[in-house]
N, CA, C and O of each residue as an XYZ file, in Angstrom:
720
protein
N     176.328    -53.613     35.962
C     175.873    -54.027     36.680
C     176.028    -55.647     36.801
O     176.304    -56.357     37.768
N     175.760    -55.930     35.521
C     175.024    -57.133     35.793
C     176.143    -57.698     34.583
O     175.766    -58.757     34.081
N     177.425    -57.176     34.048
C     178.276    -57.860     33.702
C     179.799    -57.995     35.097
O     180.681    -58.836     35.272
N     179.455    -56.789     35.761
C     179.895    -56.874     36.687
C     180.090    -58.370     37.822
O     181.161    -58.899     38.118
N     178.118    -58.958     38.483
C     178.132    -59.593     38.755
C     178.192    -61.361     37.956
O     178.012    -62.498     38.392
N     178.512    -60.830     36.736
C     178.777    -61.717     36.174
C     180.251    -62.833     36.256
O     180.590    -64.012     36.152
N     180.759    -61.460     36.518
C     182.490    -61.810     36.804
C     182.493    -61.991     37.740
O     183.036    -63.087     37.603
N     182.328    -61.893     39.065
C     182.025    -61.742     40.123
C     182.090    -63.529     40.514
O     182.877    -64.294     41.072
N     180.693    -63.610     39.810
C     180.252    -65.327     39.566
C     181.182    -66.243     39.313
O     181.314    -67.313     39.907
N     182.075    -65.674     38.101
C     182.503    -66.105     37.392
C     183.639    -67.036     38.342
O     183.818    -68.249     38.455
N     184.337    -65.761     38.987
C     186.043    -65.698     39.708
C     185.621    -66.746     40.880
O     186.305    -67.697     41.257
N     184.104    -66.292     41.467
C     183.863    -67.993     42.754
C     184.273    -68.648     42.058
O     185.464    -68.886     42.258
N     183.559    -69.423     40.709
C     183.038    -70.739     40.253
C     184.500    -71.084     39.979
O     184.762    -72.210     40.401
N     185.512    -70.480     39.416
C     186.894    -71.001     39.800
C     187.521    -70.938     40.869
O     188.245    -71.933     40.873
N     187.690    -70.332     41.835
C     187.846    -70.859     43.232
C     187.114    -71.785     43.585
O     187.525    -72.932     43.766
N     185.780    -71.370     43.751
C     185.721    -73.349     43.819
C     186.515    -74.128     43.620
O     187.292    -74.544     44.479
N     186.478    -74.573     42.172
C     187.453    -75.581     41.224
C     188.697    -75.518     41.991
O     188.788    -76.459     42.780
N     189.428    -74.917     42.003
C     190.232    -74.365     42.907
C     190.666    -75.419     43.462
O     191.471    -75.340     44.390
N     188.951    -74.271     44.896
C     189.556    -75.127     46.339
C     189.191    -76.731     46.069
O     189.650    -77.476     46.935
N     188.258    -77.535     44.749
C     188.126    -78.384     44.757
C     189.170    -79.772     44.869
O     189.258    -80.752     45.608
N     190.277    -78.943     43.043
C     191.453    -80.025     42.771
C     192.424    -79.572     43.966
O     193.391    -80.334     43.994
N     192.508    -78.342     45.210
C     193.185    -79.011     46.141
C     193.208    -79.964     47.519
O     194.105    -79.978     48.362
N     191.961    -80.766     47.516
C     191.059    -81.335     48.332
C     191.323    -82.506     47.723
O     191.439    -83.396     48.566
N     191.490    -82.944     46.445
C     190.964    -84.005     45.537
C     193.211    -83.932     45.763
O     193.535    -84.962     45.172
N     193.642    -83.716     45.927
C     195.100    -83.101     45.207
C     195.727    -83.843     47.244
O     196.485    -84.733     47.629
N     195.110    -83.122     47.720
C     195.884    -83.786     49.396
C     194.878    -84.960     49.460
O     195.769    -85.808     49.500
N     193.827    -85.646     49.500
C     193.035    -87.019     50.216
C     194.130    -87.226     49.269
O     195.102    -87.328     50.016
N     194.763    -87.410     47.462
C     195.415    -87.936     47.219
C     197.093    -88.868     47.825
O     197.714    -89.899     48.081
N     197.009    -87.442     47.730
C     199.041    -87.205     48.656
C     199.140    -88.328     49.771
O     199.871    -89.253     50.128
N     197.870    -87.635     50.129
C     197.317    -88.498     51.411
C     197.562    -89.984     51.200
O     198.717    -90.311     51.474
N     196.642    -91.128     50.715
C     196.857    -91.987     50.071
C     197.680    -92.185     49.988
O     197.835    -93.166     50.715
N     198.999    -91.836     49.333
C     200.021    -92.751     48.314
C     200.976    -92.561     49.219
O     201.716    -93.521     49.004
N     201.453    -91.943     50.102
C     201.891    -91.525     51.703
C     201.360    -92.826     52.371
O     202.215    -93.710     52.402
N     200.684    -93.014     52.676
C     199.431    -93.233     54.114
C     200.497    -95.131     53.220
O     201.538    -95.642     53.633
N     199.447    -95.669     51.797
C     200.230    -96.308     50.744
C     201.316    -97.009     50.944
O     201.391    -98.219     51.158
N     202.486    -95.936     50.847
C     203.484    -96.445     50.149
C     204.545    -96.488     51.917
O     205.629    -97.064     51.825
N     204.257    -96.033     53.019
C     204.453    -95.744     54.062
C     205.409    -97.576     54.624
O     206.552    -98.024     54.706
N     204.070    -97.992     54.845
C     205.198    -99.549     55.202
C     205.742   -100.237     54.075
O     206.502   -101.172     54.323
N     205.490    -99.944     52.847
C     206.597   -100.715     51.729
C     208.041   -100.176     52.141
O     209.055   -100.852     52.318
N     207.898    -98.868     52.245
C     209.150    -98.111     52.393
C     210.329    -98.718     53.792
O     211.529    -98.994     53.810
N     209.054    -98.722     54.998
C     209.888    -99.282     55.978
C     210.107   -100.906     55.926
O     211.111   -101.317     56.507
N     209.084   -102.067     55.149
C     209.885   -102.660     55.317
C     210.999   -103.046     53.920
O     211.288   -104.234     53.778
N     211.296   -102.527     53.421
C     212.252   -102.516     52.115
C     213.965   -101.784     53.416
O     215.047   -102.363     53.505
N     213.614   -100.608     54.083
C     214.932   -100.435     55.331
C     215.245   -101.795     56.140
O     216.344   -101.848     56.691
N     214.637   -102.569     56.224
C     214.886   -103.630     56.911
C     216.568   -104.270     56.507
O     217.132   -103.820     55.510
N     217.101   -105.095     57.188
C     218.584   -104.907     56.709
C     218.132   -106.963     55.566
O     217.089   -107.352     55.038
N     219.560   -107.652     55.697
C     219.779   -109.366     55.337
C     217.850   -110.244     55.673
O     216.850   -110.785     55.201
N     218.595   -109.726     56.883
C     218.098   -110.694     58.185
C     216.620   -110.010     59.265
O     216.283   -110.067     60.448
N     216.150   -109.448     58.101
C     215.096   -109.106     58.835
C     214.784   -107.690     60.247
O     213.931   -107.288     61.038
N     216.115   -107.446     59.786
C     215.982   -106.972     61.198
C     215.874   -105.475     60.527
O     216.011   -105.273     59.321
N     215.521   -104.134     61.821
C     216.071   -102.613     61.500
C     217.636   -102.196     61.626
O     218.366   -102.916     62.308
N     217.964   -101.480     61.225
C     219.380   -101.557     61.108
C     219.348    -99.792     61.717
O     220.144    -98.882     61.484
N     218.117    -99.806     62.540
C     218.113    -98.682     63.525
C     216.900    -98.572     63.992
O     215.918    -99.128     63.500
N     216.899    -97.576     65.332
C     216.311    -97.989     66.481
C     214.463    -97.135     66.021
O     214.219    -95.928     66.051
N     213.762    -97.945     65.752
C     212.283    -97.178     64.925
C     211.519    -96.877     66.743
O     210.453    -96.272     66.628
N     211.896    -97.197     68.315
C     211.883    -95.791     68.863
C     212.853    -94.157     68.147
O     212.345    -93.157     67.639
N     213.614    -94.315     68.272
C     214.841    -93.379     67.592
C     213.862    -92.948     66.605
O     213.305    -92.056     67.244
N     213.288    -92.984     65.490
C     212.613    -92.762     64.344
C     210.829    -92.189     65.086
O     210.519    -91.055     64.721
N     210.228    -92.601     65.626
C     209.085    -91.990     66.389
C     210.112    -91.575     66.823
O     211.158    -91.741     66.195
N     210.080    -91.007     67.866
C     211.021    -89.818     68.791
C     210.833    -88.478     67.790
O     210.026    -87.551     67.729
N     211.809    -88.815     67.176
C     212.644    -87.744     66.222
C     211.530    -87.306     65.274
O     211.561    -86.307     64.556
N     210.352    -88.366     65.391
C     209.102    -87.823     64.098
C     208.767    -86.811     64.359
O     208.891    -85.774     63.708
N     207.896    -87.125     66.193
C     207.579    -86.609     66.897
C     207.725    -84.952     67.508
O     206.816    -84.150     67.725
N     209.144    -84.791     67.682
C     210.328    -83.472     67.638
C     209.767    -83.128     66.938
O     208.884    -82.272     67.003
N     210.389    -84.102     65.507
C     209.646    -82.797     64.016
C     209.098    -82.292     64.085
O     209.366    -81.102     63.922
N     207.334    -82.857     64.503
C     205.393    -81.490     64.277
C     206.096    -81.215     65.484
O     205.868    -80.010     65.593
N     206.971    -81.601     66.704
C     206.654    -79.879     67.757
C     207.290    -78.254     67.452
O     207.167    -77.084     67.814
N     208.306    -79.445     66.193
C     209.047    -77.984     65.386
C     208.468    -76.850     65.318
O     208.299    -75.826     65.979
N     208.059    -77.589     63.754
C     206.616    -77.551     62.891
C     205.688    -76.669     62.971
O     205.203    -75.764     62.291
N     205.460    -77.553     64.780
C     204.217    -76.879     65.348
C     204.462    -75.140     65.941
O     203.636    -74.228     65.977
N     206.512    -75.147     66.526
C     206.482    -73.906     66.932
C     206.436    -73.462     66.387
O     205.420    -72.771     66.458
N     207.396    -73.156     65.048
C     208.103    -72.587     63.574
C     206.448    -71.736     63.148
O     206.057    -70.569     63.177
N     205.882    -72.965     62.800
C     204.008    -72.257     62.760
C     203.577    -71.403     63.186
O     203.366    -70.351     62.583
N     203.213    -71.740     64.906
C     203.110    -70.951     66.037
C     203.855    -69.200     65.993
O     203.227    -68.164     66.207
N     205.534    -69.332     65.606
C     206.119    -67.758     66.290
C     205.140    -67.129     64.496
O     204.427    -66.130     64.396
N     205.486    -68.131     63.384
C     205.012    -67.092     61.854
C     203.721    -66.693     62.195
O     203.625    -65.505     61.889
N     203.188    -66.904     62.444
C     201.715    -66.682     62.875
C     201.432    -65.580     64.219
O     200.623    -64.694     63.943
N     202.118    -65.532     65.911
C     202.157    -64.454     66.494
C     202.979    -62.808     66.110
O     202.957    -61.692     66.629
N     203.858    -63.618     64.570
C     204.459    -62.292     64.272
C     203.847    -60.892     63.291
O     204.168    -59.739     63.003
N     202.727    -61.926     63.024
C     201.847    -60.916     61.600
C     200.801    -60.462     62.399
O     200.132    -60.930     63.320
N     200.842    -59.650     61.918
C     200.160    -57.805     62.320
C     198.192    -58.509     61.774
O     197.750    -58.914     60.699
N     197.538    -58.329     63.186
C     195.964    -58.638     63.180
C     195.262    -58.797     65.236
O     195.496    -58.080     66.209
N     194.717    -59.596     65.140
C     193.998    -59.456     66.014
C     195.307    -61.381     66.628
O     196.120    -61.364     67.552
N     195.066    -62.368     65.914
C     195.653    -63.184     66.000
C     196.733    -63.472     66.796
O     197.237    -63.987     67.795
N     196.815    -62.662     65.486
C     198.905    -62.212     65.967
C     198.873    -61.620     67.507
O     199.801    -61.750     68.306
N     197.903    -61.097     67.711
C     198.712    -60.705     68.914
C     198.075    -60.627     69.601
O     198.173    -59.584     70.247
N     196.967    -61.584     70.016
C     196.581    -62.726     71.288
C     197.803    -64.161     71.100
O     197.805    -65.029     71.973
N     198.730    -64.253     69.955
C     199.239    -65.147     69.944
C     200.885    -64.737     70.644
O     201.800    -65.555     70.735
N     200.974    -63.008     71.167
C     202.173    -62.477     71.920
C     201.969    -62.790     72.965
O     202.960    -62.983     73.669
N     200.621    -62.988     73.563
C     200.076    -62.812     74.623
C     201.302    -63.708     76.207
O     201.055    -62.832     77.036
N     201.745    -64.163     76.564
C     201.984    -64.982     77.319
C     201.096    -65.311     78.083
O     200.833    -66.508     77.965
N     200.552    -64.837     78.761
C     199.434    -65.370     79.361
C     198.145    -65.992     78.689
O     197.387    -66.803     79.220
N     198.029    -65.386     77.254
C     196.522    -66.164     76.394
C     197.052    -67.814     76.014
O     196.365    -68.835     76.015
N     198.636    -67.645     75.670
C     199.449    -69.100     75.275
C     199.466    -69.742     76.245
O     199.178    -70.851     75.797
N     199.649    -69.903     77.685
C     199.366    -70.750     79.056
C     198.427    -71.232     78.906
O     198.418    -72.378     78.456
N     196.971    -70.423     79.284
C     195.967    -70.325     78.965
C     195.259    -71.748     77.733
O     194.496    -72.692     77.942
N     196.186    -71.120     76.120
C     195.413    -72.920     75.252
C     195.810    -73.616     75.219
O     195.424    -74.479     74.430
N     197.419    -73.934     76.417
C     198.234    -74.886     77.024
C     197.433    -75.705     77.913
O     197.282    -76.927     77.915
N     196.954    -74.824     78.656
C     196.089    -75.536     79.879
C     194.936    -76.459     78.702
O     194.876    -77.667     78.472
N     194.147    -75.337     78.151
C     193.249    -76.388     77.617
C     192.601    -77.096     76.604
O     191.448    -77.407     76.305
N     194.268    -77.314     75.979
C     194.767    -78.014     75.178
C     195.005    -79.458     75.433
O     194.755    -80.383     74.660
N     195.860    -79.568     77.393
C     196.443    -80.133     77.607
C     196.099    -81.996     77.421
O     196.867    -82.947     77.278
N     194.544    -81.902     77.511
C     194.576    -82.741     77.449
C     194.622    -84.314     75.970
O     194.428    -85.529     75.974
N     194.994    -83.255     74.951
C     195.462    -83.699     74.282
C     196.729    -84.419     73.876
O     196.992    -84.728     72.714
N     197.551    -84.681     75.009
C     198.441    -84.573     74.849
C     198.571    -86.567     75.387
O     199.593    -87.251     75.436
N     197.565    -86.855     75.607
C     196.591    -88.537     75.913
C     196.433    -88.783     74.606
O     197.009    -89.849     74.391
N     195.794    -88.221     73.265
C     195.887    -89.316     72.161
C     197.120    -89.385     71.392
O     197.301    -90.189     70.478
N     197.883    -88.601     71.750
C     198.988    -87.561     71.075
C     200.514    -89.362     71.885
O     201.284    -90.066     71.232
N     200.325    -89.349     72.869
C     201.076    -90.310     73.321
C     199.892    -91.563     72.095
O     200.130    -91.482     70.890
N     199.147    -92.224     72.400
C     198.332    -93.488     72.114
C     198.796    -92.980     70.600
O     199.011    -94.072     70.073
N     199.029    -92.161     69.767
C     199.335    -91.996     68.174
C     200.880    -92.800     68.082
O     201.223    -93.767     67.402
N     201.830    -91.752     69.314
C     203.106    -92.760     69.490
C     203.416    -93.308     69.329
O     204.252    -93.652     68.493
N     202.523    -94.023     70.613
C     202.782    -95.401     70.664
C     202.578    -95.706     69.523
O     203.513    -95.814     68.730
N     200.923    -95.977     69.067
C     200.523    -96.522     67.856
C     201.652    -96.545     66.005
O     201.600    -97.435     65.156
N     202.367    -95.481     65.965
C     203.128    -95.271     65.259
C     204.379    -96.858     65.428
O     205.099    -97.407     64.594
N     204.151    -97.106     66.770
C     206.044    -98.129     67.354
C     205.067    -99.183     66.895
O     205.272    -99.845     65.878
N     204.258    -99.295     67.474
C     203.604   -100.814     67.133
C     203.761   -100.881     65.707
O     204.017   -101.983     65.219
N     203.637    -99.771     64.883
C     203.509   -100.389     63.092
C     204.919   -100.694     62.780
O     205.136   -101.138     61.652
N     205.745   -100.560     63.447
C     207.287   -100.719     62.922
C     207.513   -102.135     63.589
O     207.894   -103.037     62.843
N     207.347   -102.358     64.689
C     207.069   -103.598     65.324
C     206.449   -104.925     64.409
O     207.067   -105.975     64.233
N     205.147   -104.632     63.900
C     204.168   -105.339     62.743
C     205.467   -105.756     61.757
O     205.457   -106.915     61.342
N     206.390   -105.038     61.425
C     206.855   -104.812     59.964
C     207.580   -106.143     60.143
O     207.780   -106.903     59.196
N     208.176   -106.532     62.080
C     209.431   -107.266     61.172
C     208.606   -109.100     61.913
O     209.178   -109.972     62.566
N     206.985   -109.032     61.372
C     206.858   -110.354     61.440
C     205.769   -110.041     60.482
O     205.001   -111.003     60.493
N     205.426   -109.280     59.795
C     204.131   -109.636     59.169
C     204.742   -108.576     57.770
O     205.539   -107.638     57.756
N     203.623   -109.520     56.259
C     204.675   -108.323     54.951
C     203.515   -107.121     55.027
O     202.405   -107.154     55.558
N     204.468   -105.594     53.988
C     203.104   -104.787     53.773
C     201.833   -104.729     54.187
O     201.183   -104.316     55.147
N     201.575   -105.661     52.429
C     199.948   -105.403     52.471
C     199.382   -105.883     53.942
O     198.700   -105.076     54.574
N     199.684   -107.324     54.555
C     199.532   -107.500     55.807
C     199.278   -106.219     56.891
O     198.150   -105.906     57.271
N     199.879   -105.885     57.101
C     200.250   -104.504     57.753
C     199.834   -103.867     57.617
O     200.116   -102.988     58.432
N     199.111   -103.586     56.925
C     198.364   -102.160     56.145
C     196.531   -102.320     56.419
O     195.664   -101.632     56.957
N     196.615   -104.137     55.431
C     195.312   -104.153     56.617
C     194.645   -104.609     58.030
O     193.469   -104.438     58.351
N     195.720   -105.263     58.840
C     195.515   -105.691     59.509
C     195.559   -104.140     61.009
O     195.364   -104.221     62.222
N     195.972   -102.683     59.935
C     195.899   -101.238     60.087
C     194.847   -100.511     60.565
O     194.629    -99.604     61.368
N     193.994   -101.554     59.433
C     192.587   -100.781     59.043
C     192.074   -101.743     59.833
O     190.856   -101.721     59.655
N     192.533   -103.064     61.072
C     191.097   -102.822     62.151
C     190.963   -101.485     63.177
O     190.138   -101.197     64.045
N     191.916   -100.951     62.769
C     191.286    -99.391     63.417
C     189.371    -98.831     63.626
O     188.419    -98.617     64.376
N     189.883    -98.863     62.362
C     188.546    -99.128     61.991
C     187.113    -99.436     62.727
O     186.338    -98.532     63.041
N     186.853   -100.872     62.968
C     186.085   -101.954     63.750
C     186.657   -101.327     64.605
O     186.159   -100.202     64.647
N     187.597   -101.466     65.459
C     187.584   -100.912     66.908
C     186.775    -99.783     67.568
O     186.029    -99.661     68.539
N     187.588    -98.536     65.966
C     187.012    -97.644     66.746
C     185.444    -97.922     66.397
O     185.083    -98.183     67.544
N     184.372    -98.037     65.687
C     182.965    -98.478     65.350
C     182.179    -98.819     67.226
O     181.510    -98.254     68.091
N     183.063   -100.473     66.860
C     182.745   -101.019     67.936
C     182.682    -99.815     69.887
O     181.923    -99.994     70.840
N     183.810    -98.737     69.721
C     184.061    -98.393     70.888
C     182.998    -97.342     71.095
O     182.362    -96.986     72.087
N     183.018    -96.949     69.783
C     180.881    -95.609     69.421
C     180.216    -96.785     69.207
O     179.476    -96.542     70.160
N     179.882    -97.651     68.887
C     178.320    -98.728     69.188
C     178.059    -98.408     71.019
O     177.148    -97.753     71.525
N     179.706    -99.440     72.016
C     178.990    -99.665     73.179
C     179.166    -98.296     74.053
O     178.209    -97.731     74.583
N     180.287    -97.914     74.120
C     180.746    -96.463     75.587
C     179.817    -95.499     74.557
O     178.779    -95.795     75.149
N     179.323    -94.542     73.445
C     178.389    -93.546     72.858
C     177.081    -94.012     72.620
O     176.114    -93.298     72.886
N     176.944    -95.263     72.094
C     175.590    -95.899     72.169
C     175.470    -95.097     70.604
O     174.534    -94.303     70.510
N     176.312    -95.258     69.464
C     176.464    -94.595     68.245
C     175.817    -95.874     67.571
O     176.335    -96.967     67.803
N     174.325    -95.756     66.464
C     173.852    -95.893     65.980
C     174.867    -96.047     64.480
O     175.669    -95.197     64.096
N     174.606    -97.187     63.893
C     175.291    -97.126     62.333
C     173.798    -97.646     61.217
O     172.751    -98.252     61.441
N     174.167    -97.276     60.492
C     173.225    -97.784     59.140
C     173.383    -99.225     58.565
O     174.600    -99.380     58.476
N     172.948   -100.014     58.263
C     172.985   -101.065     57.370
C     173.931   -101.295     56.449
O     174.410   -102.411     56.244
N     174.275   -100.181     55.800
C     175.179   -100.022     54.983
C     176.318   -100.116     56.055
O     176.396   -101.131     56.747
N     176.967    -99.358     56.168
C     177.973    -99.100     57.356
C     177.991   -100.562     57.737
O     178.459   -101.327     56.894
N     177.562   -101.059     58.852
C     177.792   -102.520     59.080
C     177.902   -103.704     58.111
O     178.723   -104.597     58.323
N     177.238   -103.719     57.250
C     177.955   -104.643     56.035
C     179.731   -103.392     55.056
O     180.763   -103.991     54.757
N     179.654   -102.485     54.903
C     181.166   -102.525     55.333
C     181.976   -102.741     56.018
O     182.939   -103.402     55.630
N     181.891   -102.256     57.325
C     181.937   -103.443     58.451
C     183.389   -104.897     57.515
O     184.431   -105.146     56.910
N     182.385   -105.223     58.051
C     181.834   -107.324     57.650
C     183.130   -107.537     56.356
O     184.042   -108.358     56.453
N     182.923   -106.555     55.141
C     183.718   -106.627     54.065
C     185.119   -105.993     54.585
O     186.126   -106.458     54.052
N     185.264   -105.171     55.383
C     186.780   -105.042     55.910
C     187.096   -106.568     57.002
O     187.964   -107.404     57.254
N     186.339   -106.347     57.198
C     186.592   -108.538     58.226
C     187.299   -109.447     57.230
O     188.374   -110.003     57.457
N     186.155   -109.604     55.407
C     186.397   -110.269     55.316
C     187.544   -110.271     54.418
O     188.189   -111.292     54.178
N     187.820   -109.027     53.881
C     189.103   -108.549     53.414
C     189.743   -109.046     54.351
O     189.573   -110.241     54.592
N     190.299   -108.572     54.833
C     191.113   -109.315     56.114
C     191.858   -110.450     56.887
O     192.952   -110.805     57.325
N     190.343   -110.835     56.746
C     190.545   -112.428     56.554
C     190.871   -112.779     55.532
O     192.047   -113.013     55.812
N     190.754   -113.109     54.142
C     191.202   -113.570     53.028
C     192.693   -113.210     52.679
O     193.270   -114.019     51.953
N     193.410   -112.075     53.110
C     194.830   -111.740     53.191
C     195.294   -112.471     54.062
O     196.519   -112.586     54.018
N     194.743   -113.050     54.895
C     195.748   -113.233     56.239
C     195.583   -115.515     55.522
O     196.360   -116.469     55.484
N     194.593   -115.347     55.264
C     194.884   -117.315     54.597
C     195.263   -117.475     53.258
O     195.425   -118.522     52.633
N     195.405   -116.142     52.838
C     196.569   -116.439     51.388
C     198.146   -116.307     51.890
O     199.189   -116.871     51.558
N     197.821   -115.349     52.791
C     199.257   -115.489     53.413
C     199.896   -116.621     54.253
O     201.057   -117.003     54.108
N     198.585   -117.353     55.577
C     199.027   -118.504     55.274
C     198.777   -119.680     54.713
O     198.820   -120.627     55.498
N     198.522   -119.933     53.575
C     198.849   -120.397     52.809
C     199.972   -120.195     51.640
O     200.389   -121.174     51.022
N     200.230   -119.462     51.491
C     201.905   -118.552     50.556
C     203.144   -119.364     51.710
O     204.179   -119.807     51.213
N     202.911   -119.478     53.151
C     203.861   -120.167     53.669
C     203.749   -121.436     54.219
O     204.722   -122.073     54.624
N     202.336   -121.920     54.256
C     202.887   -123.429     54.873
C     202.529   -124.168     53.322
O     202.741   -125.368     53.146
């Protein structure tokens, strides 16, 4: 019995390590994709500095692709045996879930507008500047949390926000120096 417990502990440790590795790979992949996005968008501009395609169409097709992917997953899980699949096969439960989640349309619409603005910013700024300016959302969220939700931040968190603002300022000043 003692050997069985030791074997199970070993399996649990291996599963935990695999889970940690998976999480690190997901975060690393996300950072890579987020970091390379402004560079790829910048490279897609023509010789005149304009896009040879419609950024609105790109954002629309991106959102449609997400919806198709979500529906495909919904159909996949609805066809699985078990209580979750059965609940997804009930049209009444799907309608009820849609009603409960209807307010999620507001942030998704704001997200789509934000993605469009990233394309527009690429017309006027360098990729590094776009990335730095998009990081201002952290400051905006922090200020909104403070004002609207009365969130209390630690001194370290305020210092991190200050460093973010200083980094953006230094980036912008060096860009002005190069242009001027």
